Amino acid sequence: MKQILSLISLFLSSVLQGQGLTEAIRLNQVGYYHHLPKVAVVAAPAQQNIFFVLDAVTADTVFKGRLSDERKSTNSSLTTRVIDFSAWQKEGRYYIDVPGVGKSYSFAIGKEVHRAVADALLKGFYFQRSDQSLDGRHAGKWKRAAGHPDTAVVIHPSAASALRPAGTVIASPGGWYDAGDYNKYIVNSGITMYTLLTAYEDFPAYYKKLNTQIPESNDSIPDLLNEVLYNLRWMLTMQDPKDGGVYHKCTNAGFDGMVMPGVTKAPRYVVQKSTAATLDFAAVTAQAARVFKLYNKELPGLADSCLSASRLAWNWAVGNPDVRYDQDQLNKRFSPPITTGAYGDRSLRDEWLWAAAELFATTKQKAFFDTIVKHRSDPVVLPSWAAVGMLAYYTLARHQLALPSYARATVAAMEDSIMRKANQLADNYKKTAFYTTMGLSQRDFVWGSSAVAANAGILLLQAYQFTRQQKYLEAALSNADYLLGRNATGYCFVTGFGTRSPRHPHHRPSVADGVADPVPGLLAGGPNPGRQDSCDYPFTEPETAYTDLDCSYASNEIAINWNAPAVYLLHALEAIPASITLRKNNSR
């Protein structure tokens, strides 16, 4: 059925192409929910103040309205006018015609319009699996051989200890390739795993019914958790069982070329234990213990093992509170030099807060709460791999009714902070050029800006689940629209979806597999005016600095920590309309 719908979409787009198709009308190229706002923007001068919505099959006009006044973007030289057709709610396939500008790409209106793209984003993790062959049944034309078994990983001199000296060989198989490269990083796995586990904690009933056609789909564990398990088991191998410290990453000394997994046979290393990696590990394993305790029958002993590993990591961090990963300094002392992704973190206060919060939510032990109080006044920002403090707020607010009474006032203040930040977004986005919370600040456009949009959506959905106020749901939806095409670039940033999506992501399998289409369900990084890759960018302003070239690791790479919040956001939008369960009452 999906193939048939795809063919219909391609046919309709080709018909429109010959009838004045324009890229100037920016919209959600996947579709709109019939009962929620439906907004597009036109980023070109319009001769008239009207627009028309037409049936994509019959070309009959079904709705007409007036364009908004002009809006000057604060993030580029673009001027836009808003197209609001929220009043039209009939399911079907449509396009927009703006006289003097042209016709938009076709799009759907329906009930589950984001289900396919949300499923693909989750399945994107399957395509990132290390040490596993992807068969044609599950991977289709993107099938490939296994690569990087990591059964003989070398202890790098920077990671040496008395009981595991340099050159010791350990096994560290499985896990996800981090991004467009073939290395595996604990710090970036931290926020990624949290986001996926949190999606399950917020919507357990929904995820139990989800089938994404991965090899484990027919067992008794939800697909989301099966995918998490694949990386969790790798993470557990990254802890030194002798002392509890966690190696920062499992990596080649340098990046592989643009080849398929397993083609290169360069040595693999685990590199220096770090406090950031160890605290991120402690947080993830404490959360995993809480979630997988619900599956003790299917996975006997896993939850207990995770909690033991978390405590051991915490104790190592207490004894090593400020061991930072500084790759430049490391390379001055040890050989071979390591030149892959550093994920170095200059501040560890947020890691302490997050790890303490997860352990407190799981164990209810006051010692962890004391650390939370110590860091309660630290500033928190929208989450990223280097800023995880807000994750503590989400976790404690979610579980506050199950926490000891002495924690209630502190957690209530944290919930208030979440709400203040959500209100800053929800109360102001309708005035922006692209009618989205993304871009309320130029600081949104950084390396991985697509994840900024998705994480802002998660923040707003936390607020919605506290209050059930529609304004937060609609504001979160605006960022889904951004990711799927209502943005200054005109791209739907998810590979394989929409009419205009990335064809050349910085992703080694997509470059090297000989398949014309990129691996589907991967979220491109998005506009990044830093342009650290020195590729050719047709536009360079903050919200337009994007190029669909595989050399562009600064704007067109993919990464697990970008896919994860998009998974949460788009699946939550599917789950919430049918959900009447408050977030604080989660159960298996």
Coordinates of C-alpha atoms in Angstrom, one line a residue:
M1 CA 0.0 0.0 0.0
K2 CA 2.8 2.4 0.9
Q3 CA 4.4 1.8 -2.5
I4 CA 1.1 2.5 -4.3
L5 CA 0.7 5.7 -2.4
S6 CA 4.2 6.7 -3.2
L7 CA 3.6 6.1 -6.9
I8 CA 0.4 8.2 -6.8
S9 CA 2.3 11.0 -5.1
L10 CA 5.1 10.9 -7.7
F11 CA 2.5 10.9 -10.5
L12 CA 0.6 13.8 -9.0
S13 CA 3.9 15.7 -8.5
S14 CA 4.9 15.1 -12.1
V15 CA 1.5 16.4 -13.3
L16 CA 1.9 19.5 -11.2
Q17 CA 5.4 20.0 -12.5
G18 CA 4.1 20.6 -15.9
Q19 CA 1.5 23.0 -14.6
G20 CA 3.5 25.7 -12.7
L21 CA 5.0 23.8 -9.7
T22 CA 6.9 26.2 -7.5
E23 CA 9.2 25.7 -4.6
A24 CA 8.2 29.1 -3.2
I25 CA 5.3 27.6 -1.3
R26 CA 6.8 26.0 1.8
L27 CA 4.7 23.4 3.6
N28 CA 4.7 20.1 5.4
Q29 CA 5.3 17.9 2.3
V30 CA 4.1 14.8 4.2
G31 CA 0.7 16.1 5.3
Y32 CA -1.6 17.6 7.9
Y33 CA -3.9 16.3 10.6
H34 CA -7.5 17.0 9.7
H35 CA -8.3 18.3 13.2
L36 CA -5.2 20.4 13.8
P37 CA -3.8 23.6 12.2
K38 CA -2.8 23.5 8.6
V39 CA -0.4 26.3 7.6
A40 CA 1.9 26.9 4.7
V41 CA 3.9 30.0 3.8
V42 CA 4.8 31.6 0.4
A43 CA 8.3 32.9 0.2
A44 CA 7.9 34.9 -3.0
P45 CA 6.0 38.1 -4.0
A46 CA 2.3 37.4 -4.7
Q47 CA 0.3 39.3 -7.2
Q48 CA -3.0 38.9 -5.3
N49 CA -3.9 38.4 -1.7
I50 CA -5.7 35.1 -2.2
F51 CA -4.8 31.4 -2.3
F52 CA -6.7 28.3 -3.3
V53 CA -6.6 24.7 -2.1
L54 CA -7.3 22.2 -4.8
D55 CA -8.1 18.5 -4.9
A56 CA -4.9 16.8 -6.3
V57 CA -7.0 14.3 -8.3
T58 CA -9.8 16.4 -9.7
A59 CA -8.1 19.8 -9.6
D60 CA -11.4 21.2 -8.1
T61 CA -11.0 24.2 -5.8
V62 CA -12.1 23.1 -2.3
F63 CA -11.1 26.1 -0.2
K64 CA -9.9 29.6 -0.7
G65 CA -8.5 32.2 1.7
R66 CA -6.5 35.3 2.0
L67 CA -2.8 35.6 2.5
S68 CA -1.5 37.2 5.7
D69 CA 0.4 40.5 5.6
E70 CA 4.1 40.2 4.7
R71 CA 6.5 39.0 7.4
K72 CA 10.2 39.8 7.3
S73 CA 12.3 36.9 8.5
T74 CA 14.8 37.7 11.3
N75 CA 17.0 34.8 10.2
S76 CA 17.5 35.6 6.5
S77 CA 16.5 38.2 3.8
L78 CA 13.3 36.3 3.0
T79 CA 9.9 37.8 3.2
T80 CA 6.9 35.5 3.6
R81 CA 3.1 35.5 3.8
V82 CA 1.2 32.9 5.7
I83 CA -1.4 30.5 4.1
D84 CA -3.8 29.2 6.8
F85 CA -6.3 26.6 5.6
S86 CA -7.0 25.0 9.0
A87 CA -10.7 25.3 8.4
W88 CA -10.6 22.6 5.6
Q89 CA -10.7 19.2 7.3
K90 CA -11.8 16.7 4.7
E91 CA -9.3 13.9 4.2
G92 CA -7.7 13.6 0.8
R93 CA -4.7 14.8 -1.2
Y94 CA -4.4 18.4 -2.2
Y95 CA -2.1 21.2 -3.4
I96 CA -2.1 25.0 -3.0
D97 CA -2.3 27.5 -5.8
V98 CA -1.1 31.1 -5.2
P99 CA -1.9 33.3 -8.2
G100 CA 1.2 34.7 -9.8
V101 CA 3.4 32.3 -7.7
G102 CA 2.4 28.8 -8.7
K103 CA 1.3 25.5 -7.3
S104 CA 2.7 23.7 -4.3
Y105 CA 3.8 20.1 -4.0
S106 CA 0.9 17.8 -3.2
F107 CA 0.2 16.8 0.4
A108 CA -2.2 14.7 2.4
I109 CA -4.8 15.6 5.0
G110 CA -5.8 12.8 7.2
K111 CA -5.7 11.1 10.6
E112 CA -2.3 9.3 10.7
V113 CA -0.4 11.5 8.3
H114 CA 3.0 11.2 10.1
R115 CA 2.9 7.5 10.9
A116 CA 5.0 6.3 7.9
V117 CA 7.7 9.0 8.4
A118 CA 7.7 8.4 12.2
D119 CA 8.1 4.7 11.7
A120 CA 10.9 5.3 9.1
L121 CA 12.8 7.5 11.6
L122 CA 12.7 4.8 14.2
K123 CA 13.8 2.2 11.6
G124 CA 16.6 4.5 10.8
F125 CA 18.4 3.1 13.9
Y126 CA 18.2 -0.4 12.4
F127 CA 20.0 0.9 9.3
Q128 CA 22.7 2.2 11.7
R129 CA 23.4 -1.1 13.4
S130 CA 27.0 -2.1 13.7
D131 CA 28.1 -5.8 13.6
Q132 CA 24.9 -7.0 11.9
S133 CA 24.0 -7.8 8.3
L134 CA 20.9 -6.2 7.0
D135 CA 18.9 -8.6 5.0
G136 CA 16.6 -7.8 2.0
R137 CA 13.5 -8.8 3.9
H138 CA 14.0 -6.0 6.5
A139 CA 16.3 -3.6 4.7
G140 CA 15.0 -3.9 1.1
K141 CA 17.4 -2.5 -1.5
W142 CA 19.6 -1.1 1.2
K143 CA 20.6 -4.6 2.4
R144 CA 24.3 -4.9 3.3
A145 CA 26.8 -7.1 5.0
A146 CA 27.8 -6.7 8.6
G147 CA 30.7 -4.5 9.4
H148 CA 32.9 -3.7 12.4
P149 CA 32.3 -6.8 14.6
D150 CA 34.4 -5.2 17.3
T151 CA 35.2 -8.6 18.9
A152 CA 38.9 -7.6 19.2
V153 CA 39.0 -4.0 20.3
V154 CA 42.3 -2.7 21.7
I155 CA 42.7 -0.7 24.9
H156 CA 44.3 2.6 23.7
P157 CA 47.2 3.8 25.9
S158 CA 44.9 6.7 27.1
A159 CA 42.6 4.1 28.5
A160 CA 45.1 1.9 30.1
S161 CA 44.9 0.8 33.7
A162 CA 46.9 -1.7 35.9
L163 CA 44.4 -4.5 35.3
R164 CA 43.8 -3.5 31.6
P165 CA 47.1 -2.3 30.3
A166 CA 47.5 -0.8 26.8
G167 CA 47.1 -3.4 24.1
T168 CA 44.7 -5.5 26.0
V169 CA 42.0 -6.8 23.7
I170 CA 38.3 -6.7 24.7
A171 CA 35.0 -7.3 22.9
S172 CA 32.7 -4.4 22.3
P173 CA 30.2 -5.6 19.6
G174 CA 26.9 -4.2 18.5
G175 CA 25.6 -0.7 19.0
W176 CA 24.7 2.0 16.5
Y177 CA 27.0 3.8 14.2
D178 CA 26.9 7.3 15.6
A179 CA 26.3 9.3 12.4
G180 CA 27.6 9.3 8.9
D181 CA 30.8 7.6 10.2
Y182 CA 31.4 4.2 11.6
N183 CA 32.4 4.9 15.2
K184 CA 30.4 4.5 18.4
Y185 CA 30.4 7.2 21.1
I186 CA 29.0 6.9 24.7
V187 CA 28.3 10.6 25.2
N188 CA 26.1 10.9 22.1
S189 CA 24.5 7.6 22.8
G190 CA 23.5 9.1 26.2
I191 CA 20.9 11.7 25.0
T192 CA 19.9 9.4 22.2
M193 CA 19.0 6.5 24.5
Y194 CA 17.3 8.8 26.9
T195 CA 15.1 10.2 24.2
L196 CA 14.0 6.8 23.0
L197 CA 13.4 5.4 26.4
T198 CA 11.5 8.5 27.4
A199 CA 9.3 8.1 24.3
Y200 CA 8.4 4.7 25.7
E201 CA 7.8 6.0 29.2
D202 CA 5.5 8.6 27.9
F203 CA 3.5 6.4 25.5
P204 CA 3.9 2.8 26.5
A205 CA 0.6 1.6 25.2
Y206 CA 1.2 3.2 21.8
Y207 CA 4.7 1.7 21.3
K208 CA 3.5 -1.8 22.3
K209 CA 1.4 -1.9 19.1
L210 CA 4.1 -0.5 16.8
N211 CA 5.6 -2.7 14.2
T212 CA 8.5 -1.3 12.2
Q213 CA 9.5 -4.5 10.4
I214 CA 12.8 -5.1 12.1
P215 CA 14.1 -8.6 12.7
E216 CA 12.7 -8.6 16.3
S217 CA 9.2 -7.3 15.4
N218 CA 7.4 -10.5 16.2
D219 CA 8.7 -11.0 19.7
S220 CA 7.0 -9.8 22.9
I221 CA 9.1 -6.7 23.4
P222 CA 8.1 -3.4 21.6
D223 CA 10.2 -2.6 18.6
L224 CA 11.3 0.7 20.2
L225 CA 12.8 -1.2 23.1
N226 CA 14.3 -3.8 20.9
E227 CA 16.2 -1.1 19.1
V228 CA 17.2 0.4 22.4
L229 CA 18.5 -3.0 23.5
Y230 CA 20.8 -3.3 20.6
N231 CA 22.7 -0.2 21.7
L232 CA 22.3 -0.8 25.4
R233 CA 24.1 -4.1 25.2
W234 CA 27.0 -2.4 23.5
M235 CA 27.1 0.4 26.1
L236 CA 27.4 -2.2 28.8
T237 CA 30.6 -3.5 27.2
M238 CA 32.1 0.0 27.4
Q239 CA 32.3 -0.1 31.2
D240 CA 35.5 -1.4 32.8
P241 CA 34.2 -4.1 35.2
K242 CA 37.2 -3.6 37.4
D243 CA 36.4 -0.1 38.5
G244 CA 33.2 1.1 36.9
G245 CA 34.6 3.8 34.7
V246 CA 33.3 4.0 31.1
Y247 CA 35.4 4.5 28.0
H248 CA 34.6 7.6 26.0
K249 CA 34.2 5.9 22.6
C250 CA 34.9 2.8 20.5
T251 CA 36.6 4.1 17.4
N252 CA 39.1 3.8 14.6
A253 CA 42.1 6.1 15.0
G254 CA 40.8 8.1 12.1
F255 CA 37.6 8.2 10.1
D256 CA 37.0 5.5 7.5
G257 CA 36.6 6.6 3.9
M258 CA 33.3 6.8 2.1
V259 CA 33.0 3.0 1.9
M260 CA 30.6 0.4 3.1
P261 CA 30.8 -1.1 6.6
G262 CA 33.5 -3.7 6.9
V263 CA 35.5 -2.7 3.9
T264 CA 38.2 -1.2 5.9
K265 CA 40.0 -3.3 8.5
A266 CA 41.6 -0.5 10.6
P267 CA 42.2 -1.4 14.3
R268 CA 39.5 -0.3 16.7
Y269 CA 40.2 1.2 20.1
V270 CA 38.4 2.1 23.3
V271 CA 39.7 5.5 24.4
Q272 CA 40.1 7.2 27.8
K273 CA 37.5 6.9 30.5
S274 CA 35.8 10.2 31.1
T275 CA 33.5 11.6 33.7
A276 CA 31.0 12.8 31.1
A277 CA 30.8 9.3 29.5
T278 CA 30.6 7.6 32.8
L279 CA 27.7 9.9 34.1
D280 CA 25.8 9.6 30.8
F281 CA 26.2 5.8 31.1
A282 CA 25.0 5.9 34.7
A283 CA 21.9 7.9 33.7
V284 CA 21.0 5.7 30.7
T285 CA 21.5 2.4 32.7
A286 CA 19.4 3.7 35.6
Q287 CA 16.6 4.7 33.2
A288 CA 16.9 1.4 31.4
A289 CA 16.7 -0.5 34.7
R290 CA 13.4 1.3 35.4
V291 CA 12.0 0.5 31.9
F292 CA 13.2 -3.0 31.5
K293 CA 12.1 -4.0 35.0
L294 CA 8.7 -4.2 33.3
Y295 CA 10.1 -7.0 31.0
N296 CA 11.8 -9.2 33.7
K297 CA 10.1 -12.3 32.3
E298 CA 11.4 -11.7 28.7
L299 CA 14.8 -10.3 29.8
P300 CA 15.6 -11.9 33.1
G301 CA 18.3 -10.1 35.1
L302 CA 18.7 -7.2 32.6
A303 CA 17.2 -4.6 34.8
D304 CA 19.2 -5.6 37.8
S305 CA 22.4 -5.7 35.7
C306 CA 21.7 -2.2 34.5
L307 CA 21.1 -0.8 37.9
S308 CA 24.3 -2.4 39.2
A309 CA 26.2 -1.0 36.3
S310 CA 24.7 2.4 37.0
R311 CA 25.7 2.4 40.6
L312 CA 29.2 1.3 39.7
A313 CA 29.6 4.1 37.2
W314 CA 28.3 6.6 39.7
N315 CA 30.8 5.5 42.3
W316 CA 33.7 5.9 39.7
A317 CA 32.5 9.4 38.9
V318 CA 32.4 10.3 42.6
G319 CA 36.0 9.3 42.8
N320 CA 36.9 10.9 39.4
P321 CA 34.6 13.9 39.3
D322 CA 36.3 16.0 36.6
V323 CA 38.1 13.8 34.1
R324 CA 37.4 15.6 30.8
Y325 CA 38.0 14.3 27.4
D326 CA 40.4 16.6 25.6
Q327 CA 41.4 15.0 22.4
D328 CA 44.1 17.5 21.5
Q329 CA 45.8 17.1 24.8
L330 CA 45.4 13.3 24.6
N331 CA 47.1 13.2 21.2
K332 CA 50.1 15.0 22.6
R333 CA 50.6 12.2 25.1
F334 CA 49.5 9.0 23.5
S335 CA 49.8 7.2 20.2
P336 CA 48.2 6.4 17.8
P337 CA 46.6 9.9 17.6
I338 CA 42.8 9.8 17.6
T339 CA 41.1 12.1 15.2
T340 CA 37.4 11.0 15.2
G341 CA 34.6 12.8 16.8
A342 CA 35.7 14.2 20.2
Y343 CA 32.4 14.9 22.0
G344 CA 34.4 16.8 24.5
D345 CA 32.4 18.7 27.2
R346 CA 33.7 21.7 29.1
S347 CA 31.0 21.6 31.8
L348 CA 29.9 18.5 33.7
R349 CA 27.4 20.1 36.1
D350 CA 24.5 19.0 33.8
E351 CA 25.7 15.4 33.6
W352 CA 25.8 15.2 37.4
L353 CA 22.3 16.5 37.6
W354 CA 20.9 14.1 35.0
A355 CA 22.6 11.0 36.4
A356 CA 21.4 11.8 39.9
A357 CA 17.9 12.4 38.6
E358 CA 17.7 9.0 36.8
L359 CA 19.2 7.2 39.8
F360 CA 16.8 9.0 42.2
A361 CA 13.8 8.3 40.1
T362 CA 14.7 4.6 40.0
T363 CA 16.0 4.0 43.5
K364 CA 14.3 6.8 45.6
Q365 CA 17.6 7.1 47.6
K366 CA 18.2 10.5 49.2
A367 CA 21.9 10.6 48.4
F368 CA 21.0 11.1 44.8
F369 CA 18.4 13.8 45.7
D370 CA 21.1 15.7 47.6
T371 CA 23.1 16.0 44.3
I372 CA 20.0 17.2 42.5
V373 CA 19.5 19.9 45.1
K374 CA 23.2 20.9 44.7
H375 CA 22.7 21.4 41.0
R376 CA 19.1 22.7 41.1
S377 CA 20.1 26.3 40.5
D378 CA 22.4 25.5 37.6
P379 CA 21.1 27.0 34.3
V380 CA 19.4 24.6 31.9
V381 CA 18.8 25.0 28.2
L382 CA 17.2 23.0 25.4
P383 CA 18.8 19.5 25.5
S384 CA 21.7 18.5 23.3
W385 CA 24.5 16.0 23.7
A386 CA 26.5 18.6 25.7
A387 CA 23.6 20.0 27.7
V388 CA 21.6 17.3 29.4
G389 CA 20.4 19.1 32.5
M390 CA 16.9 19.5 31.1
L391 CA 16.6 15.7 30.8
A392 CA 16.7 15.6 34.6
Y393 CA 13.8 18.0 34.8
Y394 CA 11.7 15.9 32.4
T395 CA 12.4 12.7 34.3
L396 CA 11.6 14.1 37.7
A397 CA 8.5 15.9 36.6
R398 CA 7.3 12.7 34.9
H399 CA 7.7 10.6 38.0
Q400 CA 7.0 13.2 40.7
L401 CA 3.9 11.4 42.1
A402 CA 6.1 8.3 42.9
L403 CA 8.9 10.3 44.5
P404 CA 9.4 10.8 48.3
S405 CA 7.4 13.7 49.7
Y406 CA 10.6 15.6 50.5
A407 CA 11.3 16.0 46.8
R408 CA 7.9 17.4 45.8
A409 CA 8.7 21.1 46.2
T410 CA 11.9 20.8 44.3
V411 CA 10.4 18.9 41.4
A412 CA 7.4 21.3 41.3
A413 CA 9.9 24.1 40.8
M414 CA 11.5 22.2 38.0
E415 CA 8.1 21.7 36.3
D416 CA 7.5 25.4 36.6
S417 CA 10.8 26.0 34.7
I418 CA 9.7 23.6 32.0
M419 CA 6.5 25.5 31.6
R420 CA 8.2 28.9 31.5
K421 CA 10.4 27.8 28.7
A422 CA 7.5 26.2 26.9
N423 CA 5.5 29.4 27.1
Q424 CA 8.4 31.4 25.6
L425 CA 8.0 29.2 22.5
A426 CA 4.2 28.7 22.4
D427 CA 3.4 32.4 23.0
N428 CA 5.6 33.8 20.2
Y429 CA 5.9 31.5 17.2
K430 CA 2.8 32.6 15.3
K431 CA 4.5 35.9 14.6
T432 CA 7.5 34.4 12.8
A433 CA 8.1 34.2 9.1
F434 CA 7.6 30.5 8.9
Y435 CA 5.0 30.2 11.7
T436 CA 7.2 27.9 13.8
T437 CA 9.0 28.0 17.1
M438 CA 12.2 27.1 15.2
G439 CA 14.1 30.3 14.6
L440 CA 12.7 32.4 17.4
S441 CA 16.5 32.9 18.0
Q442 CA 19.3 32.8 15.4
R443 CA 21.1 30.6 17.9
D444 CA 18.7 27.8 16.8
F445 CA 20.7 27.5 13.6
V446 CA 23.7 25.5 14.7
W447 CA 25.3 22.2 13.8
G448 CA 22.4 19.8 14.0
S449 CA 19.8 22.5 13.9
S450 CA 17.1 19.9 12.9
A451 CA 17.5 18.4 16.4
V452 CA 17.0 21.9 17.9
A453 CA 13.6 22.0 16.2
A454 CA 12.8 18.4 17.3
N455 CA 13.9 19.0 20.9
A456 CA 11.9 22.2 21.2
G457 CA 8.9 20.0 20.0
I458 CA 9.6 17.6 22.9
L459 CA 9.7 20.5 25.4
L460 CA 6.3 21.7 24.2
L461 CA 4.9 18.2 24.4
Q462 CA 6.0 17.9 28.0
A463 CA 4.1 21.0 28.7
Y464 CA 1.1 19.6 26.8
Q465 CA 1.2 16.5 28.9
F466 CA 1.2 18.5 32.1
T467 CA -1.7 20.7 31.1
R468 CA -3.5 19.3 28.1
Q469 CA -3.6 22.8 26.7
Q470 CA -3.9 22.8 23.0
K471 CA -1.5 25.6 22.4
Y472 CA 1.5 23.5 23.3
L473 CA 0.4 20.7 21.0
E474 CA 0.0 23.1 18.2
A475 CA 3.4 24.7 18.8
A476 CA 5.1 21.3 18.8
L477 CA 3.3 20.6 15.5
S478 CA 4.8 23.7 14.0
N479 CA 8.2 22.2 14.4
A480 CA 7.1 19.0 12.8
D481 CA 6.0 21.1 9.9
Y482 CA 9.4 22.8 9.9
L483 CA 11.3 19.5 9.7
L484 CA 9.0 18.2 6.9
G485 CA 9.3 21.3 4.6
R486 CA 7.9 24.5 6.1
N487 CA 11.3 26.1 6.4
A488 CA 13.5 28.6 4.5
T489 CA 15.3 25.9 2.5
G490 CA 12.2 24.2 1.2
Y491 CA 13.5 20.8 2.0
C492 CA 11.8 18.0 3.9
F493 CA 14.8 17.0 6.0
V494 CA 14.0 13.3 6.3
T495 CA 15.5 11.1 3.6
G496 CA 12.9 9.3 1.5
F497 CA 9.9 11.5 2.4
G498 CA 8.3 14.5 0.9
T499 CA 8.8 15.7 -2.7
R500 CA 12.1 17.5 -2.0
S501 CA 14.3 15.7 0.5
P502 CA 18.0 15.1 0.8
R503 CA 19.4 12.9 -1.9
H504 CA 23.1 13.1 -0.9
P505 CA 23.5 13.0 2.9
H506 CA 26.9 12.7 4.5
H507 CA 26.3 9.1 5.3
R508 CA 28.8 6.5 4.2
P509 CA 26.4 3.7 3.3
S510 CA 24.2 6.0 1.3
V511 CA 27.2 7.2 -0.6
A512 CA 28.9 3.8 -1.1
D513 CA 26.0 1.2 -1.5
G514 CA 25.4 1.8 -5.3
V515 CA 21.7 2.5 -4.6
A516 CA 20.5 5.8 -6.1
D517 CA 18.2 6.6 -3.2
P518 CA 19.7 7.3 0.2
V519 CA 18.9 5.1 3.1
P520 CA 15.4 6.2 4.2
G521 CA 14.3 7.6 7.6
L522 CA 17.4 9.6 8.4
L523 CA 17.2 13.3 9.5
A524 CA 19.7 15.7 7.9
G525 CA 21.4 18.1 10.2
G526 CA 19.8 21.2 8.6
P527 CA 20.9 24.8 8.2
N528 CA 24.2 25.7 9.8
P529 CA 25.8 29.1 9.1
G530 CA 29.1 27.8 10.6
R531 CA 29.6 25.7 7.4
Q532 CA 32.6 24.0 9.0
D533 CA 33.0 21.6 6.1
S534 CA 34.0 24.2 3.5
C535 CA 31.5 22.7 1.0
D536 CA 29.7 24.9 -1.6
Y537 CA 26.6 26.4 -0.1
P538 CA 24.2 28.3 -2.4
F539 CA 22.9 30.3 0.5
T540 CA 24.7 31.3 3.7
E541 CA 22.2 33.1 5.9
P542 CA 21.4 31.4 9.2
E543 CA 18.2 29.7 8.1
T544 CA 19.2 29.0 4.6
A545 CA 22.8 27.7 5.1
Y546 CA 22.1 24.2 3.9
T547 CA 23.4 22.2 1.0
D548 CA 22.4 18.7 -0.2
L549 CA 25.9 17.5 -0.9
D550 CA 27.6 14.4 0.7
C551 CA 30.7 16.5 1.5
S552 CA 28.6 18.6 3.9
Y553 CA 29.0 17.0 7.2
A554 CA 28.1 20.4 8.8
S555 CA 24.6 20.6 7.3
N556 CA 23.8 17.3 5.6
E557 CA 25.1 14.6 7.9
I558 CA 22.8 12.3 9.8
A559 CA 23.2 11.4 13.5
I560 CA 21.5 9.2 16.1
N561 CA 21.0 12.1 18.4
W562 CA 19.1 14.0 15.7
N563 CA 16.9 11.0 14.7
A564 CA 15.9 10.3 18.3
P565 CA 14.0 13.6 19.0
A566 CA 12.3 13.4 15.6
V567 CA 11.2 9.9 16.5
Y568 CA 9.8 11.2 19.8
L569 CA 8.1 14.3 18.2
L570 CA 6.4 12.6 15.3
H571 CA 5.3 9.4 17.1
A572 CA 4.0 11.6 20.0
L573 CA 1.8 13.5 17.5
E574 CA 0.5 10.2 16.4
A575 CA 0.0 8.8 19.9
I576 CA -1.5 11.9 21.6
P577 CA -4.9 12.1 19.7
A578 CA -5.7 8.6 20.9
S579 CA -4.2 8.9 24.3
I580 CA -6.1 9.8 27.5
T581 CA -3.4 8.6 29.9
L582 CA -1.7 11.3 31.9
R583 CA 2.1 11.0 31.7
K584 CA 2.5 10.6 35.4
N585 CA 0.6 7.4 35.5
N586 CA 2.7 5.2 33.2
S587 CA 2.4 1.5 33.5
R588 CA 3.3 -1.5 31.4

